[in-house]
Short mmCIF file of C-alpha atoms in Angstrom, two decimals:
data_model
loop_
_atom_site.label_atom_id
_atom_site.label_comp_id
_atom_site.label_asym_id
_atom_site.label_seq_id
_atom_site.Cartn_x
_atom_site.Cartn_y
_atom_site.Cartn_z
CA UNK A 253 -0.03 0.06 -0.10
CA UNK A 254 1.31 3.46 -0.96
CA UNK A 255 2.17 5.54 2.28
CA UNK A 256 0.10 8.91 2.30
CA UNK A 257 2.46 11.75 3.19
CA UNK A 258 1.57 13.51 6.34
CA UNK A 259 1.33 17.21 7.22
CA UNK A 260 4.35 18.78 8.97
CA UNK A 261 3.66 20.83 12.06
CA UNK A 262 3.87 24.03 10.28
CA UNK A 263 1.06 22.98 8.06
CA UNK A 264 3.13 22.90 4.90
CA UNK A 265 3.25 20.09 2.53
CA UNK A 266 5.78 17.48 3.74
CA UNK A 267 9.45 17.03 2.03
CA UNK A 268 8.31 13.71 0.73
CA UNK A 269 5.50 15.27 -1.13
CA UNK A 270 6.93 18.31 -2.01
CA UNK A 271 9.81 16.44 -3.73
CA UNK A 272 7.15 14.28 -5.42
CA UNK A 273 5.38 17.18 -6.77
CA UNK A 274 8.63 18.89 -8.09
CA UNK A 275 9.49 15.72 -9.78
CA UNK A 276 6.09 15.62 -11.31
CA UNK A 277 6.49 19.17 -12.61
CA UNK A 278 9.87 18.46 -13.99
CA UNK A 279 8.49 15.58 -16.02
CA UNK A 280 5.77 17.28 -17.42
CA UNK A 281 7.65 19.15 -19.95
CA UNK A 282 9.50 16.08 -21.06
CA UNK A 283 6.40 14.12 -21.45
CA UNK A 284 4.93 16.76 -23.57
CA UNK A 285 7.63 16.14 -26.10
CA UNK A 286 6.89 12.24 -26.32
CA UNK A 287 4.51 10.90 -29.08
CA UNK A 288 0.95 10.17 -28.02
CA UNK A 289 1.64 6.26 -27.87
CA UNK A 290 4.43 6.52 -25.73
CA UNK A 291 3.05 8.84 -22.89
CA UNK A 292 0.92 5.91 -21.33
CA UNK A 293 3.25 2.87 -21.63
CA UNK A 294 4.49 3.04 -18.02
CA UNK A 295 1.10 2.95 -16.37
CA UNK A 296 -0.13 -0.18 -14.72
CA UNK A 297 -3.50 0.14 -16.60
CA UNK A 298 -4.17 1.69 -19.91
CA UNK A 299 -7.68 2.45 -18.95
CA UNK A 300 -8.55 6.01 -18.70
CA UNK A 301 -9.25 7.84 -15.57
CA UNK A 302 -12.88 8.80 -15.67
CA UNK A 303 -13.77 12.43 -14.07
CA UNK A 304 -17.52 12.66 -13.80
CA UNK A 305 -18.48 16.25 -14.69
CA UNK A 306 -21.91 17.47 -13.28
CA UNK A 307 -22.73 20.31 -15.74
CA UNK A 308 -25.15 22.83 -15.24
CA UNK A 309 -26.18 22.60 -19.10
CA UNK A 310 -29.79 23.64 -18.31
CA UNK A 311 -31.34 25.85 -15.70
CA UNK A 312 -30.23 29.17 -14.13
CA UNK A 313 -26.48 28.01 -14.13
CA UNK A 314 -26.40 27.22 -18.02
CA UNK A 315 -23.84 29.97 -18.73
CA UNK A 316 -21.59 28.69 -16.09
CA UNK A 317 -21.80 25.20 -17.23
CA UNK A 318 -20.94 26.01 -20.81
CA UNK A 319 -17.76 27.76 -19.55
CA UNK A 320 -16.90 25.26 -16.75
CA UNK A 321 -16.73 22.68 -19.49
CA UNK A 322 -14.67 24.60 -21.74
CA UNK A 323 -12.22 25.34 -19.12
CA UNK A 324 -12.23 21.69 -17.94
CA UNK A 325 -11.74 20.42 -21.49
CA UNK A 326 -8.87 22.77 -22.07
CA UNK A 327 -7.30 21.59 -18.66
CA UNK A 328 -7.54 17.83 -19.30
CA UNK A 329 -5.98 18.71 -23.04
CA UNK A 330 -3.07 20.13 -21.03
CA UNK A 331 -2.68 17.17 -18.53
CA UNK A 332 -3.06 14.45 -21.22
CA UNK A 333 -0.43 16.34 -23.24
CA UNK A 334 1.68 16.14 -20.21
CA UNK A 335 1.31 12.38 -19.81
CA UNK A 336 -2.13 12.30 -18.13
CA UNK A 337 -2.29 10.93 -14.54
CA UNK A 338 -0.07 8.19 -13.33
CA UNK A 339 0.70 7.50 -16.97
CA UNK A 340 -2.89 7.07 -17.89
CA UNK A 341 -5.27 9.23 -20.10
CA UNK A 342 -7.87 11.22 -18.51
CA UNK A 343 -11.47 11.71 -19.66
CA UNK A 344 -14.43 13.91 -18.81
CA UNK A 345 -17.70 12.05 -18.50
CA UNK A 346 -20.38 14.80 -18.84
CA UNK A 347 -23.91 14.73 -17.48
CA UNK A 348 -26.42 17.59 -17.35
CA UNK A 349 -27.58 18.11 -13.70
CA UNK A 350 -29.90 20.78 -14.79
CA UNK A 351 -28.94 23.08 -11.93
CA UNK A 352 -31.12 20.98 -9.56
CA UNK A 353 -30.21 19.27 -6.62
CA UNK A 354 -32.27 16.01 -6.96
CA UNK A 355 -31.10 15.63 -10.43
CA UNK A 356 -27.50 16.24 -9.41
CA UNK A 357 -27.74 13.54 -6.66
CA UNK A 358 -29.16 11.16 -9.65
CA UNK A 359 -25.94 12.25 -11.62
CA UNK A 360 -23.62 11.41 -8.97
CA UNK A 361 -25.46 7.85 -8.64
CA UNK A 362 -24.88 7.25 -12.50
CA UNK A 363 -21.19 8.33 -12.28
CA UNK A 364 -20.57 5.81 -9.43
CA UNK A 365 -22.80 2.80 -10.60
CA UNK A 366 -23.02 3.20 -14.39
CA UNK A 367 -20.09 5.24 -15.76
CA UNK A 368 -17.63 3.66 -13.28
CA UNK A 369 -15.92 7.18 -12.88
CA UNK A 370 -13.07 7.58 -10.34
CA UNK A 371 -14.42 11.05 -8.85
CA UNK A 372 -17.18 13.45 -9.52
CA UNK A 373 -16.34 16.93 -10.13
CA UNK A 374 -17.48 20.39 -11.08
CA UNK A 375 -20.79 21.44 -9.47
CA UNK A 376 -21.17 25.34 -8.95
CA UNK A 377 -24.76 26.44 -7.56
CA UNK A 378 -24.58 26.03 -3.76
CA UNK A 379 -28.21 24.47 -3.51
CA UNK A 380 -27.11 21.73 -5.92
CA UNK A 381 -23.82 20.90 -4.04
CA UNK A 382 -25.91 20.80 -0.64
CA UNK A 383 -28.38 18.57 -2.29
CA UNK A 384 -25.99 16.40 -3.88
CA UNK A 385 -23.24 15.96 -1.36
CA UNK A 386 -24.89 13.51 1.01
CA UNK A 387 -25.34 11.09 -1.85
CA UNK A 388 -21.53 11.52 -2.53
CA UNK A 389 -20.81 10.48 0.98
CA UNK A 390 -23.16 7.47 0.41
CA UNK A 391 -21.61 6.28 -2.72
CA UNK A 392 -18.11 7.06 -1.03
CA UNK A 393 -17.42 9.01 -4.21
CA UNK A 394 -14.79 11.84 -4.12
CA UNK A 395 -16.82 15.01 -4.82
CA UNK A 396 -14.63 18.12 -5.93
CA UNK A 397 -16.96 20.85 -6.15
CA UNK A 398 -16.22 24.23 -7.62
CA UNK A 399 -18.85 26.32 -5.90
CA UNK A 400 -17.69 29.24 -3.51
CA UNK A 401 -20.47 28.61 -0.93
CA UNK A 402 -19.53 28.18 2.51
CA UNK A 403 -21.25 24.91 2.88
CA UNK A 404 -18.07 22.87 2.77
CA UNK A 405 -16.06 24.90 5.10
CA UNK A 406 -18.86 25.36 7.49
CA UNK A 407 -18.84 21.39 8.24
CA UNK A 408 -22.30 20.73 7.09
CA UNK A 409 -21.16 18.19 4.48
CA UNK A 410 -18.99 15.21 4.66
CA UNK A 411 -15.37 13.99 4.22
CA UNK A 412 -15.69 12.94 0.54
CA UNK A 413 -16.77 16.48 -0.32
CA UNK A 414 -13.89 19.02 -1.07
CA UNK A 415 -13.40 22.53 -2.50
CA UNK A 416 -9.57 22.74 -3.25
CA UNK A 417 -9.85 25.08 -6.33
CA UNK A 418 -11.85 28.04 -5.54
CA UNK A 419 -12.39 30.25 -2.42
CA UNK A 420 -15.61 30.36 -0.61
CA UNK A 421 -18.15 33.57 0.05
CA UNK A 422 -16.86 33.84 3.61
CA UNK A 423 -13.26 34.40 2.64
CA UNK A 424 -14.24 36.62 -0.08
CA UNK A 425 -16.32 38.79 2.14
CA UNK A 426 -13.53 39.14 4.53
CA UNK A 427 -11.34 40.48 1.89
CA UNK A 428 -13.92 42.83 0.64
CA UNK A 429 -15.25 44.44 3.86
CA UNK A 430 -12.38 46.56 4.69
CA UNK A 431 -12.51 48.12 1.15
CA UNK A 432 -16.16 48.83 1.50
CA UNK A 433 -16.13 50.61 4.83
CA UNK A 434 -12.62 52.32 4.18
CA UNK A 435 -13.19 53.67 0.77
CA UNK A 436 -16.89 53.73 -0.19
CA UNK A 437 -19.00 54.36 2.96
CA UNK A 438 -20.07 52.84 6.39
CA UNK A 439 -23.68 52.21 6.02
CA UNK A 440 -24.31 49.20 3.71
CA UNK A 441 -27.54 47.81 2.19
CA UNK A 442 -26.99 44.40 0.64
CA UNK A 443 -29.48 42.93 -2.01
CA UNK A 444 -29.15 38.86 -2.35
CA UNK A 445 -30.54 36.07 -4.01
CA UNK A 446 -33.06 34.06 -1.65
CA UNK A 447 -31.34 30.64 -1.52
CA UNK A 448 -28.22 29.01 0.07
CA UNK A 449 -25.51 31.13 -1.85
CA UNK A 450 -27.36 34.33 -0.91
CA UNK A 451 -27.47 33.29 2.72
CA UNK A 452 -23.88 32.99 2.78
CA UNK A 453 -23.52 36.53 1.87
CA UNK A 454 -26.58 37.69 4.36
CA UNK A 455 -24.91 35.68 7.41
CA UNK A 456 -21.21 36.79 6.74
CA UNK A 457 -21.54 40.32 5.30
CA UNK A 458 -22.76 42.07 8.55
CA UNK A 459 -20.14 40.49 10.83
CA UNK A 460 -17.41 41.47 8.44
CA UNK A 461 -18.68 44.97 7.71
CA UNK A 462 -19.02 45.49 11.68
CA UNK A 463 -15.44 44.38 12.29
CA UNK A 464 -14.38 46.93 9.71
CA UNK A 465 -16.19 49.72 11.20
CA UNK A 466 -19.35 49.73 9.34
CA UNK A 467 -22.91 48.68 9.55
CA UNK A 468 -25.49 46.65 7.23
CA UNK A 469 -28.52 48.66 7.50
CA UNK A 470 -30.75 46.66 5.40
CA UNK A 471 -30.79 43.06 3.82
CA UNK A 472 -33.10 42.66 0.88
CA UNK A 473 -33.78 39.04 -0.33
CA UNK A 474 -34.94 38.40 -3.83
CA UNK A 475 -36.20 35.16 -5.32
CA UNK A 476 -33.64 33.81 -8.15
CA UNK A 477 -36.39 33.36 -10.45
CA UNK A 478 -37.52 37.17 -10.23
CA UNK A 479 -37.92 38.82 -13.46
CA UNK A 480 -38.61 42.44 -12.39
CA UNK A 481 -36.82 44.22 -9.62
CA UNK A 482 -38.05 47.91 -9.40
CA UNK A 483 -40.54 47.25 -6.47
CA UNK A 484 -37.48 46.14 -4.15
CA UNK A 485 -35.43 49.18 -4.52
CA UNK A 486 -37.63 51.54 -2.44
CA UNK A 487 -36.82 49.14 0.44
CA UNK A 488 -33.24 50.72 0.39
CA UNK A 489 -32.76 53.14 3.32
CA UNK A 490 -32.13 56.79 2.38
CA UNK A 491 -28.88 56.94 4.46
CA UNK A 492 -27.36 54.08 2.65
CA UNK A 493 -23.84 54.76 1.57
CA UNK A 494 -23.07 51.56 -0.39
CA UNK A 495 -25.40 49.15 -2.29
CA UNK A 496 -23.90 45.65 -2.06
CA UNK A 497 -25.43 43.36 -4.78
CA UNK A 498 -25.00 39.77 -5.75
CA UNK A 499 -27.54 38.51 -8.00
CA UNK A 500 -27.87 35.03 -9.78
CA UNK A 501 -30.27 33.95 -12.49
CA UNK A 502 -31.45 34.66 -16.05
CA UNK A 503 -32.64 38.39 -15.33
CA UNK A 504 -29.52 39.73 -13.84
CA UNK A 505 -29.03 42.16 -16.72
CA UNK A 506 -32.73 43.39 -15.85
CA UNK A 507 -31.88 43.84 -12.36
CA UNK A 508 -28.82 46.12 -13.09
CA UNK A 509 -30.67 48.22 -15.85
CA UNK A 510 -33.56 48.79 -13.49
CA UNK A 511 -31.29 49.89 -10.52
CA UNK A 512 -29.91 52.51 -12.72
CA UNK A 513 -33.25 53.63 -13.95
CA UNK A 514 -34.35 53.77 -10.40
CA UNK A 515 -31.30 55.90 -8.92
CA UNK A 516 -30.29 57.82 -12.04
CA UNK A 517 -27.23 60.00 -11.55
CA UNK A 518 -27.86 60.29 -7.65
CA UNK A 519 -26.91 56.73 -6.75
CA UNK A 520 -25.13 55.86 -3.65
CA UNK A 521 -21.71 53.81 -4.11
CA UNK A 522 -22.31 50.67 -5.71
CA UNK A 523 -20.23 47.42 -4.81
CA UNK A 524 -21.12 44.04 -6.58
CA UNK A 525 -20.23 40.58 -6.87
CA UNK A 526 -19.45 39.77 -10.44
CA UNK A 527 -21.90 36.98 -10.10
CA UNK A 528 -24.42 39.57 -11.04
CA UNK A 529 -22.83 40.09 -14.54
CA UNK A 530 -21.05 36.91 -15.15
CA UNK A 531 -21.33 36.09 -18.81
CA UNK A 532 -22.60 39.55 -19.55
CA UNK A 533 -21.14 42.26 -21.86
CA UNK A 534 -20.44 45.26 -19.78
CA UNK A 535 -21.01 47.42 -22.78
CA UNK A 536 -24.52 46.41 -23.15
CA UNK A 537 -27.10 49.14 -23.43
CA UNK A 538 -28.29 50.13 -20.02
CA UNK A 539 -25.22 49.32 -18.15
CA UNK A 540 -23.58 52.78 -18.52
CA UNK A 541 -24.49 53.78 -15.12
CA UNK A 542 -22.06 51.08 -13.75
CA UNK A 543 -19.22 53.15 -14.67
CA UNK A 544 -17.49 53.99 -11.51
CA UNK A 545 -18.80 51.24 -9.56
CA UNK A 546 -16.77 48.13 -8.08
CA UNK A 547 -17.01 44.52 -8.28
CA UNK A 548 -15.49 41.54 -6.71
CA UNK A 549 -13.84 39.04 -9.04
CA UNK A 550 -12.24 35.63 -8.24
CA UNK A 551 -10.20 35.98 -11.32
CA UNK A 552 -10.18 39.06 -13.61
CA UNK A 553 -12.04 38.92 -16.79
CA UNK A 554 -10.15 41.24 -18.62
CA UNK A 555 -6.45 40.65 -19.26
CA UNK A 556 -4.50 42.92 -17.07
CA UNK A 557 -1.58 44.88 -18.30
CA UNK A 558 0.70 42.93 -15.56
CA UNK A 559 -0.52 39.79 -16.17
CA UNK A 560 2.22 36.92 -16.00
CA UNK A 561 2.82 34.53 -18.81
CA UNK A 562 1.12 31.77 -17.01
CA UNK A 563 -2.02 33.67 -16.75
CA UNK A 564 -1.85 34.28 -20.77
CA UNK A 565 -1.31 30.58 -21.30
CA UNK A 566 -4.36 29.88 -19.28
CA UNK A 567 -6.49 32.21 -21.16
CA UNK A 568 -5.00 31.18 -24.59
CA UNK A 569 -5.59 27.37 -23.69
CA UNK A 570 -9.53 28.27 -22.58
CA UNK A 571 -10.03 30.41 -25.64
CA UNK A 572 -10.30 33.77 -24.03
CA UNK A 573 -9.80 37.11 -25.84
CA UNK A 574 -8.44 40.34 -23.96
CA UNK A 575 -11.83 41.12 -22.95
CA UNK A 576 -12.72 37.83 -21.64
CA UNK A 577 -14.86 36.62 -24.32
CA UNK A 578 -14.60 33.78 -26.75
CA UNK A 579 -11.98 34.24 -29.15
CA UNK A 580 -14.30 32.87 -31.99
CA UNK A 581 -17.47 34.85 -30.70
CA UNK A 582 -16.81 38.32 -28.94
CA UNK A 583 -20.49 38.30 -27.82
CA UNK A 584 -19.82 35.09 -25.88
CA UNK A 585 -18.43 36.52 -22.65
CA UNK A 586 -16.89 33.96 -20.05
CA UNK A 587 -17.73 33.31 -16.43
CA UNK A 588 -14.00 34.13 -15.68
CA UNK A 589 -14.36 34.74 -12.00
CA UNK A 590 -15.33 31.38 -11.00
CA UNK A 591 -14.28 28.97 -14.09
CA UNK A 592 -10.58 29.15 -13.13
CA UNK A 593 -11.56 26.88 -10.41
CA UNK A 594 -12.24 24.08 -12.68
CA UNK A 595 -8.68 24.36 -14.22
CA UNK A 596 -7.14 24.35 -10.84
CA UNK A 597 -9.03 21.56 -9.22
CA UNK A 598 -8.44 19.27 -12.15
CA UNK A 599 -4.50 19.70 -11.47
CA UNK A 600 -5.09 19.37 -7.83
CA UNK A 601 -7.04 15.97 -8.69
CA UNK A 602 -3.93 14.98 -10.67
CA UNK A 603 -1.42 15.92 -7.99
CA UNK A 604 -3.62 13.97 -5.37
CA UNK A 605 -3.84 10.84 -7.63
CA UNK A 606 -0.12 10.94 -8.23
CA UNK A 607 0.61 11.46 -4.61
CA UNK A 608 -1.65 8.71 -3.33
CA UNK A 609 -0.44 6.25 -6.13
CA UNK A 610 -4.09 6.06 -7.36
CA UNK A 611 -4.69 2.97 -9.72
CA UNK A 612 -8.38 2.10 -9.35
CA UNK A 613 -11.64 3.22 -7.74
CA UNK A 614 -10.39 1.07 -4.66
CA UNK A 615 -8.08 4.14 -4.03
CA UNK A 616 -10.61 6.83 -3.77
CA UNK A 617 -9.89 7.14 0.25
CA UNK A 618 -6.48 7.47 -0.26
CA UNK A 619 -7.02 10.21 -2.96
CA UNK A 620 -9.03 12.03 -0.52
CA UNK A 621 -6.37 11.59 2.25
CA UNK A 622 -3.64 12.79 -0.03
CA UNK A 623 -5.54 15.81 -0.90
CA UNK A 624 -6.06 16.70 2.69
CA UNK A 625 -2.42 17.02 3.52
CA UNK A 626 -2.12 19.62 0.72
CA UNK A 627 -1.06 23.05 1.93
CA UNK A 628 0.59 25.71 -0.09
CA UNK A 629 -0.25 26.09 -3.91
CA UNK A 630 2.04 28.22 -5.91
CA UNK A 631 0.89 30.66 -8.64
CA UNK A 632 1.74 29.12 -12.03
CA UNK A 633 0.51 27.06 -15.00
CA UNK A 634 -1.70 24.85 -12.57
CA UNK A 635 -2.88 27.90 -10.36
CA UNK A 636 -3.23 30.88 -12.59
CA UNK A 637 -5.55 32.53 -10.11
CA UNK A 638 -2.41 33.04 -7.68
CA UNK A 639 -0.80 31.51 -4.63
CA UNK A 640 -3.18 30.13 -2.36
CA UNK A 641 -3.26 27.85 0.81
CA UNK A 642 -5.37 24.72 1.14
CA UNK A 643 -6.86 23.65 4.65
CA UNK A 644 -7.17 19.99 4.80
CA UNK A 645 -9.22 20.08 8.09
CA UNK A 646 -12.05 22.26 6.40
CA UNK A 647 -11.46 21.01 2.87
CA UNK A 648 -11.39 24.60 1.83
CA UNK A 649 -9.01 26.60 -0.26
CA UNK A 650 -7.84 30.26 0.61
CA UNK A 651 -6.74 32.33 -2.28
CA UNK A 652 -6.40 35.92 -3.60
CA UNK A 653 -9.39 38.12 -4.18
CA UNK A 654 -9.44 40.97 -6.87
CA UNK A 655 -11.52 44.08 -6.36
CA UNK A 656 -12.05 45.87 -10.03
CA UNK A 657 -13.30 49.09 -11.02
CA UNK A 658 -15.85 49.63 -14.13
CA UNK A 659 -14.04 52.20 -16.26
CA UNK A 660 -15.11 52.83 -19.85
CA UNK A 661 -17.07 49.39 -19.97
CA UNK A 662 -14.10 47.31 -18.73
CA UNK A 663 -13.10 46.14 -15.40
CA UNK A 664 -9.60 47.32 -14.11
CA UNK A 665 -8.30 45.68 -10.88
CA UNK A 666 -7.65 48.39 -8.54
CA UNK A 667 -6.71 46.05 -5.56
CA UNK A 668 -5.56 42.54 -5.03
CA UNK A 669 -6.06 41.04 -1.51
CA UNK A 670 -3.65 38.03 -0.68
CA UNK A 671 -4.81 34.93 0.47
CA UNK A 672 -3.45 35.51 4.12
CA UNK A 673 -6.10 38.36 4.50
CA UNK A 674 -8.88 35.86 3.71
CA UNK A 675 -8.40 33.20 6.46
CA UNK A 676 -10.88 32.70 9.15
CA UNK A 677 -10.85 30.17 12.09
CA UNK A 678 -11.89 26.76 11.31
CA UNK A 679 -15.18 25.69 11.76
CA UNK A 680 -14.99 21.87 11.28
CA UNK A 681 -12.35 18.96 11.06
CA UNK A 682 -13.28 16.68 8.46
CA UNK A 683 -10.19 14.71 8.95
CA UNK A 684 -11.49 13.66 12.41
CA UNK A 685 -14.63 12.13 10.72
CA UNK A 686 -14.73 8.54 9.44
CA UNK A 687 -15.11 7.62 5.78
#
């Protein structure tokens, strides 16, 4: 049995594991120069490793599903060109979960019992993750989610569910709050979707704003299926300094346009999560009033002037132009602030499987244990978002956050918050739980 490396007292990757990862990185370039037939000849099995991808192909998450798939396909193309995982090719097995919790649980069952997938991966919407994760635990199927909800780190899920490639709402808010109160104003009204993801914002914003010397003066919940929003805006208190908005669903463009029509030129300061306008062209008619407002981004949509080469390589692989749209269709705007998590998570699955000596579904537990001892993840080709730290106890990664300003219909990064300023105390220790 392959020995699983342990975490050191400092929490960093153990020397044994670090050496293994450096060896893997060094070998990647050599593997890429080998002919396809030769890259997998050293594997104990020639069978592909199957990664079950729960795609939001339909439902309110369809735009994310489209770009999550494109990013995942690009990541696996890179991984396979470098020799696959443990000398075996990797393939994506895609099923539409409808952005629906019940259907997502059925998809996990199909991955485990029909498609013989090694792991499940990809889910974004928090209510889908919360609904499907219990089934992953029952199936003993590693479930790598790319969500950003606080459900993993809060301890409400199970040891088989991990979020190692994207940060969660609580850490994102922790990074944003000092900027809101220190730059934009002390009295904040928040507008959020009325379901699990929105509740993460509702429950975590007020404490963070208060800790930063401000106050949340109103919380306005809106159903994610709402199509008109004008009736909600009169609920915003007159003494509001900053409107904090995070909306999801097919009518987000309508939401922003109607907010502009309601306030006109006398608006408060506005800080949004780019979730409100993911996959939306900022030059769309009606969005002019957003000029001068701010957004959180998990990863910048627009190519920044100081972007390192590995960021450019990632964007080229996925097929992004300088505006964060498809190179083949400028009107097809990406979900850049989230989809990088697919790229990073697939590279983490690769590193975990290679550290665990993964050979078959019998090694699923060893894979989870191998990922749990990971810690620092350095910025580079596998981690284009930036340097981050994974907490094996909470199954949650902490990474950099970006605050961008709308200027001339584009987003320019004005502040980068390093991962060290996004960490909060542990709420769970999954490693103490049984499998």
